[in-house]
Coordinates of C-alpha atoms in Angstrom, one line a residue:
X1 CA 4.8 -7.1 -12.6
X2 CA 1.1 -6.5 -12.0
X3 CA 0.8 -8.5 -8.8
X4 CA 3.9 -6.9 -7.5
X5 CA 2.5 -3.4 -8.2
X6 CA -0.8 -4.3 -6.5
X7 CA 1.2 -5.4 -3.4
X8 CA 3.2 -2.2 -3.4
X9 CA 0.1 -0.1 -3.6
X10 CA -1.5 -2.1 -0.8
X11 CA 1.6 -1.6 1.4
X12 CA 1.6 2.2 0.7
X13 CA -2.2 2.4 1.3
X14 CA -1.9 0.6 4.7
X15 CA 1.0 2.9 5.7
X16 CA -0.9 6.0 4.7
X17 CA -3.9 4.8 6.7
X18 CA -1.7 4.2 9.7
X19 CA -0.3 7.7 9.5
X20 CA -3.7 9.3 9.1
X21 CA -5.3 7.4 11.9

C-alpha cells in the first residue's frame, strides 16, 4: 500500500540519481 509505494518511488529515485551521476 502506501508504504510500499513510497519504497518503490525511493528505489526508482535512487536508480535515476545513479544513472544521472
